[in-house]
Short mmCIF file of C-alpha atoms in Angstrom, two decimals:
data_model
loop_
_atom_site.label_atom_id
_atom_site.label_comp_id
_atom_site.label_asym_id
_atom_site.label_seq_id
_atom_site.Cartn_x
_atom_site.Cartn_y
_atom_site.Cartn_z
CA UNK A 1011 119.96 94.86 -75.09
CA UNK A 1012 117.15 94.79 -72.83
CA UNK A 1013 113.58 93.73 -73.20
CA UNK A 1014 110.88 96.41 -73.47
CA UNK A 1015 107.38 94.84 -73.16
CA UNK A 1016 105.11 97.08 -74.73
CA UNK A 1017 101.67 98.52 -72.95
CA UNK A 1018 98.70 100.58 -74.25
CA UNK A 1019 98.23 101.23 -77.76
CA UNK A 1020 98.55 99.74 -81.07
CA UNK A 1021 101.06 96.93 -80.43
CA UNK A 1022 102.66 97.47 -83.80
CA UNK A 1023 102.65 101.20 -83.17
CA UNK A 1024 104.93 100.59 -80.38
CA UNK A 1025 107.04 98.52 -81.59
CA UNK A 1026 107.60 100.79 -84.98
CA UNK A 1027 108.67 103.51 -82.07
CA UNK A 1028 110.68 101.54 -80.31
CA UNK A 1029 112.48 100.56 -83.50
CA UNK A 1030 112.60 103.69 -84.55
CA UNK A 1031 114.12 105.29 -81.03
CA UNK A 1032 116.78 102.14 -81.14
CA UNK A 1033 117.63 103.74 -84.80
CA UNK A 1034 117.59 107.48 -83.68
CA UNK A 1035 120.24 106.56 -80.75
CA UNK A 1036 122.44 104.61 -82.96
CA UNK A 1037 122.11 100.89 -81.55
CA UNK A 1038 120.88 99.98 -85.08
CA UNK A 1039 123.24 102.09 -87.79
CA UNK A 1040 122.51 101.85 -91.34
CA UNK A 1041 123.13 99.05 -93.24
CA UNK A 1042 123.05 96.59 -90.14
CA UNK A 1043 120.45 93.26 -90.14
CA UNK A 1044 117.57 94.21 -88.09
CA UNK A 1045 117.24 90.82 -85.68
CA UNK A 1046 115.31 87.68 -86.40
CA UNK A 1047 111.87 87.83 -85.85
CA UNK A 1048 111.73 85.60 -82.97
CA UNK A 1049 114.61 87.58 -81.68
CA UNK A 1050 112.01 90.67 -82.17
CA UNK A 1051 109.26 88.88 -80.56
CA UNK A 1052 110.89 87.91 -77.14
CA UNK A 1053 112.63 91.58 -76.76
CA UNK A 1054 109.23 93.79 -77.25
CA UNK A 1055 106.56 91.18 -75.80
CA UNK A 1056 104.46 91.17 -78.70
CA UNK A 1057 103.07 88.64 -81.23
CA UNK A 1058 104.69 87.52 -84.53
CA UNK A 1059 101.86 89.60 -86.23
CA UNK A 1060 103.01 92.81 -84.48
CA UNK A 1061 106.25 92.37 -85.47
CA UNK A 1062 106.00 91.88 -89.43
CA UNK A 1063 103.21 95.34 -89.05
CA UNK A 1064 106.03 97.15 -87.33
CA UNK A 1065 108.61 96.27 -89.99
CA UNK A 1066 106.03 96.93 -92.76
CA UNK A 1067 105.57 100.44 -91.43
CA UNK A 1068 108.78 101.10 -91.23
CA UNK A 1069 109.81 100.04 -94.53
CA UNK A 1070 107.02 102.36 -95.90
CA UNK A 1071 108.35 105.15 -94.56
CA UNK A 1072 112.15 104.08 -95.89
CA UNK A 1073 113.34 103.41 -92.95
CA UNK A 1074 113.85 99.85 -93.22
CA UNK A 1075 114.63 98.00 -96.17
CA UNK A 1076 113.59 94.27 -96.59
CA UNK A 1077 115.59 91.94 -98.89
CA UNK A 1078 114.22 88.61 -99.22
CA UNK A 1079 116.10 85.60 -98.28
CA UNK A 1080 118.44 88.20 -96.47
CA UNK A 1081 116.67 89.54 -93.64
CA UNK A 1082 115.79 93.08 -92.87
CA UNK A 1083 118.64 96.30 -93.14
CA UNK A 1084 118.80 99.37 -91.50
CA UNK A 1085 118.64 102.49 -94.08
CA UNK A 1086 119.99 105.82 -93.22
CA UNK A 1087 118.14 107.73 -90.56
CA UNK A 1088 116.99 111.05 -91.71
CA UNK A 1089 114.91 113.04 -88.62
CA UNK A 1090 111.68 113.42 -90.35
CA UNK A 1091 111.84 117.14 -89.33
CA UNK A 1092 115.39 117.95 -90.18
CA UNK A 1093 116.08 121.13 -91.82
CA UNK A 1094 117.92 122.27 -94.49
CA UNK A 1095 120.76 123.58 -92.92
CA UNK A 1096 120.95 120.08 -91.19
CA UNK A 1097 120.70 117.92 -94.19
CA UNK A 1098 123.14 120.64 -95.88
CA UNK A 1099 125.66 119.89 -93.15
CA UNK A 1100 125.74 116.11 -93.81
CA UNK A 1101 126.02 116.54 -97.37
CA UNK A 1102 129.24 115.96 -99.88
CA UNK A 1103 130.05 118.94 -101.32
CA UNK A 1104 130.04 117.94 -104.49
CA UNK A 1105 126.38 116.90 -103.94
CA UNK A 1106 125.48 120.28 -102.96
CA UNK A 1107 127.88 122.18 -106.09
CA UNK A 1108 126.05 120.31 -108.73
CA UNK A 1109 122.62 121.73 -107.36
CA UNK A 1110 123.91 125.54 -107.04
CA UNK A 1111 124.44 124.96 -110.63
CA UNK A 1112 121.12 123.91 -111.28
CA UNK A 1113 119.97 126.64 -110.02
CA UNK A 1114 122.39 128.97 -111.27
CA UNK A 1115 121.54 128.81 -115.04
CA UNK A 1116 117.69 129.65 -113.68
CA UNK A 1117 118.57 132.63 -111.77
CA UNK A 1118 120.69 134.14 -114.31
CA UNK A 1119 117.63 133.69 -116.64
CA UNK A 1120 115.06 135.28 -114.23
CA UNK A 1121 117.72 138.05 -113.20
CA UNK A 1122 117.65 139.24 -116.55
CA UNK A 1123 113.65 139.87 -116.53
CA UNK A 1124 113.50 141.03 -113.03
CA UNK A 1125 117.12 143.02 -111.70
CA UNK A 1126 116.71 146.73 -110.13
CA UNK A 1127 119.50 149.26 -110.98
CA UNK A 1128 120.74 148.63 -107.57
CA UNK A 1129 120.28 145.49 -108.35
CA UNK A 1130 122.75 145.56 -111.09
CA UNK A 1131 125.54 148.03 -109.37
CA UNK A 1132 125.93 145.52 -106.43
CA UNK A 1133 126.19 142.90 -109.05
CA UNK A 1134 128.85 144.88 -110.46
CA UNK A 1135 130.79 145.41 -107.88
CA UNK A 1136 131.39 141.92 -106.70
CA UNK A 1137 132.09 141.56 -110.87
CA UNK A 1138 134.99 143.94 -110.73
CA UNK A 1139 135.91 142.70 -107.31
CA UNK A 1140 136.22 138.95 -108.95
CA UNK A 1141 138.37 140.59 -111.73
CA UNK A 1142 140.83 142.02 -109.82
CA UNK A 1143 141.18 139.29 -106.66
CA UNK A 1144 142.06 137.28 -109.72
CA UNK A 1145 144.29 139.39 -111.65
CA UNK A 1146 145.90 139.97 -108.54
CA UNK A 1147 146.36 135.77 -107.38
CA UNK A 1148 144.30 136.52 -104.10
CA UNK A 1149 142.68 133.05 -104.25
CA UNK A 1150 140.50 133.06 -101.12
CA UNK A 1151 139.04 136.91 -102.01
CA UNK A 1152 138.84 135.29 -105.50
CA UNK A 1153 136.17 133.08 -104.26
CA UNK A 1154 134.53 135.08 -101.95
CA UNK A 1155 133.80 137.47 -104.80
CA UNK A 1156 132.52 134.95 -106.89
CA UNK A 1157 130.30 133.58 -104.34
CA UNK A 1158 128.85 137.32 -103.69
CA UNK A 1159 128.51 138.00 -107.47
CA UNK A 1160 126.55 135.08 -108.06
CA UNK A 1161 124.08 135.31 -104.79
CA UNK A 1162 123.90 138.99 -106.07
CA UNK A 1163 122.40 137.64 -109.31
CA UNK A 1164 120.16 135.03 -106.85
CA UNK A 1165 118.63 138.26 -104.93
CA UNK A 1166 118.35 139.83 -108.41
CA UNK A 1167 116.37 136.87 -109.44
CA UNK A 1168 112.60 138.26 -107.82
CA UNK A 1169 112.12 134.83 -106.05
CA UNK A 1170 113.31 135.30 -102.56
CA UNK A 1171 113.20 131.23 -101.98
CA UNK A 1172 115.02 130.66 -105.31
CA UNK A 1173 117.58 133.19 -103.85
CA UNK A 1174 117.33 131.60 -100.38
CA UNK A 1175 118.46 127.85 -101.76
CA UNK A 1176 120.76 129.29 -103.67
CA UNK A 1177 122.74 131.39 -101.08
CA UNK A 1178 122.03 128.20 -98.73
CA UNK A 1179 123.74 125.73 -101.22
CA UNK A 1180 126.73 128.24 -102.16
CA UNK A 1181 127.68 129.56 -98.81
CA UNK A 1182 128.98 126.23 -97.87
CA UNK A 1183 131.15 125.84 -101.17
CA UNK A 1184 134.08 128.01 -99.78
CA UNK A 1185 136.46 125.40 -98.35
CA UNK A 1186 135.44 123.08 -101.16
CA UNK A 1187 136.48 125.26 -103.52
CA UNK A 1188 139.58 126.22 -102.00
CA UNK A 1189 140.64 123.06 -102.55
CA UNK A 1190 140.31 122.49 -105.86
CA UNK A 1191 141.32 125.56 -107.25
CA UNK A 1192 144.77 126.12 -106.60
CA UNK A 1193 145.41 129.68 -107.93
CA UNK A 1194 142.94 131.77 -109.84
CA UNK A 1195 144.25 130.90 -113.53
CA UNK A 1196 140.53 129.27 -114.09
CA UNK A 1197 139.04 132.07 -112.87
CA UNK A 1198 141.08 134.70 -114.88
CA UNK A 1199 140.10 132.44 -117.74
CA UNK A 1200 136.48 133.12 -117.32
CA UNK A 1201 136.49 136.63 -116.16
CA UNK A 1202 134.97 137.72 -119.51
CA UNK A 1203 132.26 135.32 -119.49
CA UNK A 1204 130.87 136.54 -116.40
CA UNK A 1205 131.09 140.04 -117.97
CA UNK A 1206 129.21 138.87 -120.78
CA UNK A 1207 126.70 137.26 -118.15
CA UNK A 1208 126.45 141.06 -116.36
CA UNK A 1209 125.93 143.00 -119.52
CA UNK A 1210 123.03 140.19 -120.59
CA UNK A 1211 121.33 140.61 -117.00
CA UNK A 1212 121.89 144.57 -117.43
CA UNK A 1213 120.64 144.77 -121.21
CA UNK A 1214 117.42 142.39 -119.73
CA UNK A 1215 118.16 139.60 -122.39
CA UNK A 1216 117.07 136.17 -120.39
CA UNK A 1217 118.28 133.90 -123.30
CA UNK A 1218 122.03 135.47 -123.74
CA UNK A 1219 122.14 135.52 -119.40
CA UNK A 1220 121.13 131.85 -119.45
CA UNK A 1221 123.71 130.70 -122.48
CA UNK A 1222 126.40 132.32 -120.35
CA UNK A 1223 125.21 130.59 -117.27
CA UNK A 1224 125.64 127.48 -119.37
CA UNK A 1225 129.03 128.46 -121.00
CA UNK A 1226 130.38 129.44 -117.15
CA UNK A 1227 129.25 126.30 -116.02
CA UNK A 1228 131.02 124.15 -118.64
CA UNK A 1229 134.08 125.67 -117.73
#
């Protein structure tokens, strides 16, 4: 690794950059001891003083992690401006499944108060498309209806961001959930809850749409 004396600036600053650019391009990765102090000291030019202001920055902003009587680790780098679709794309999916369900019983509740009638046909229609990709042992449509009919009941919701997150959170459950549902016996086995979870949404009664939210989600 080369030296990199520093010039201009706050010398801590700098250094924090530096650190932070070493991190970005993967010669630190998490988890790794950040070097010695000394070893700090003669790479970037600067004064002991610098050095332990750098680190303290840096472990501020969770970037580092100090341990004492250990030394100083790496955490995992997260682009301060990474999106959602980016931090999406890194995630496990059973990270992202258990938030679509938090927000699932909350949309079902707030689809009840706020659904149009066109609203409620294209709800429908992905219903009775769920139904009979089931009945008929089409796994993959199985789950593609599903998906729909439940971002139908997001859109439905009246809070375009709640139905954003949602769709953003679901759309990437797919291949997930192709692999741990075999055939569609669990979803024949439900069919009628999510019929009871339409007909709660269409009659506008929030507390029977959000105890069938719960009831689907316990299956």
């Amino acid at each position: 690794m080369m030296n990199t004396p520093i010039h201009k600036r706050s010398l801590a600053d700098e250094v924090a950059n530096q650190i932070k650019a070493y991190i970005r391009a993967g010669h630190y990765v998490a988890g790794q001891r950040l070097p010695t102090e000394p070893e700090l000291m003669k790479q970037y030019g600067v004064g002991r003083s610098s050095i332990r202001e750098a680190v303290r920055m840096l472990a501020n902003s969770g970037l580092l992690r100090v341990q004492q009587g250990l030394g100083t680790f790496i955490n995992e780098f997260v682009e301060e401006n990474e999106t959602l679709h980016q931090r999406l794309n890194r995630a496990a999916a059973k990270d992202i499944d258990e938030v679509r369900q938090l927000l699932e019983v909350k949309i079902a509740q707030k689809a009840a108060l706020n659904r149009t009638p066109k609203q409620l046909e294209e709800i429908e229609g992905f219903l009775n498309q769920r139904i009979q990709a089931a009945q008929q042992a089409k796994i993959e449509e199985c789950i593609q209806a599903d998906i729909n009919f439940h971002v139908s009941i997001a859109r439905a919701s009246g809070n375009e961001i709640l139905a954003d997150m949602y769709y953003a959170f679901s759309s990437r459950l797919k291949s997930w959930f192709l692999q741990i549902y075999p055939d569609t016996s669990s979803f024949i086995q439900t069919n009628d809850l999510h019929k009871s979870l339409f007909l709660s949404i269409k009659d506008g009664n929030e507390e029977q749409a959000l105890r069938c939210a719960r009831e689907i989600l316990r299956h």
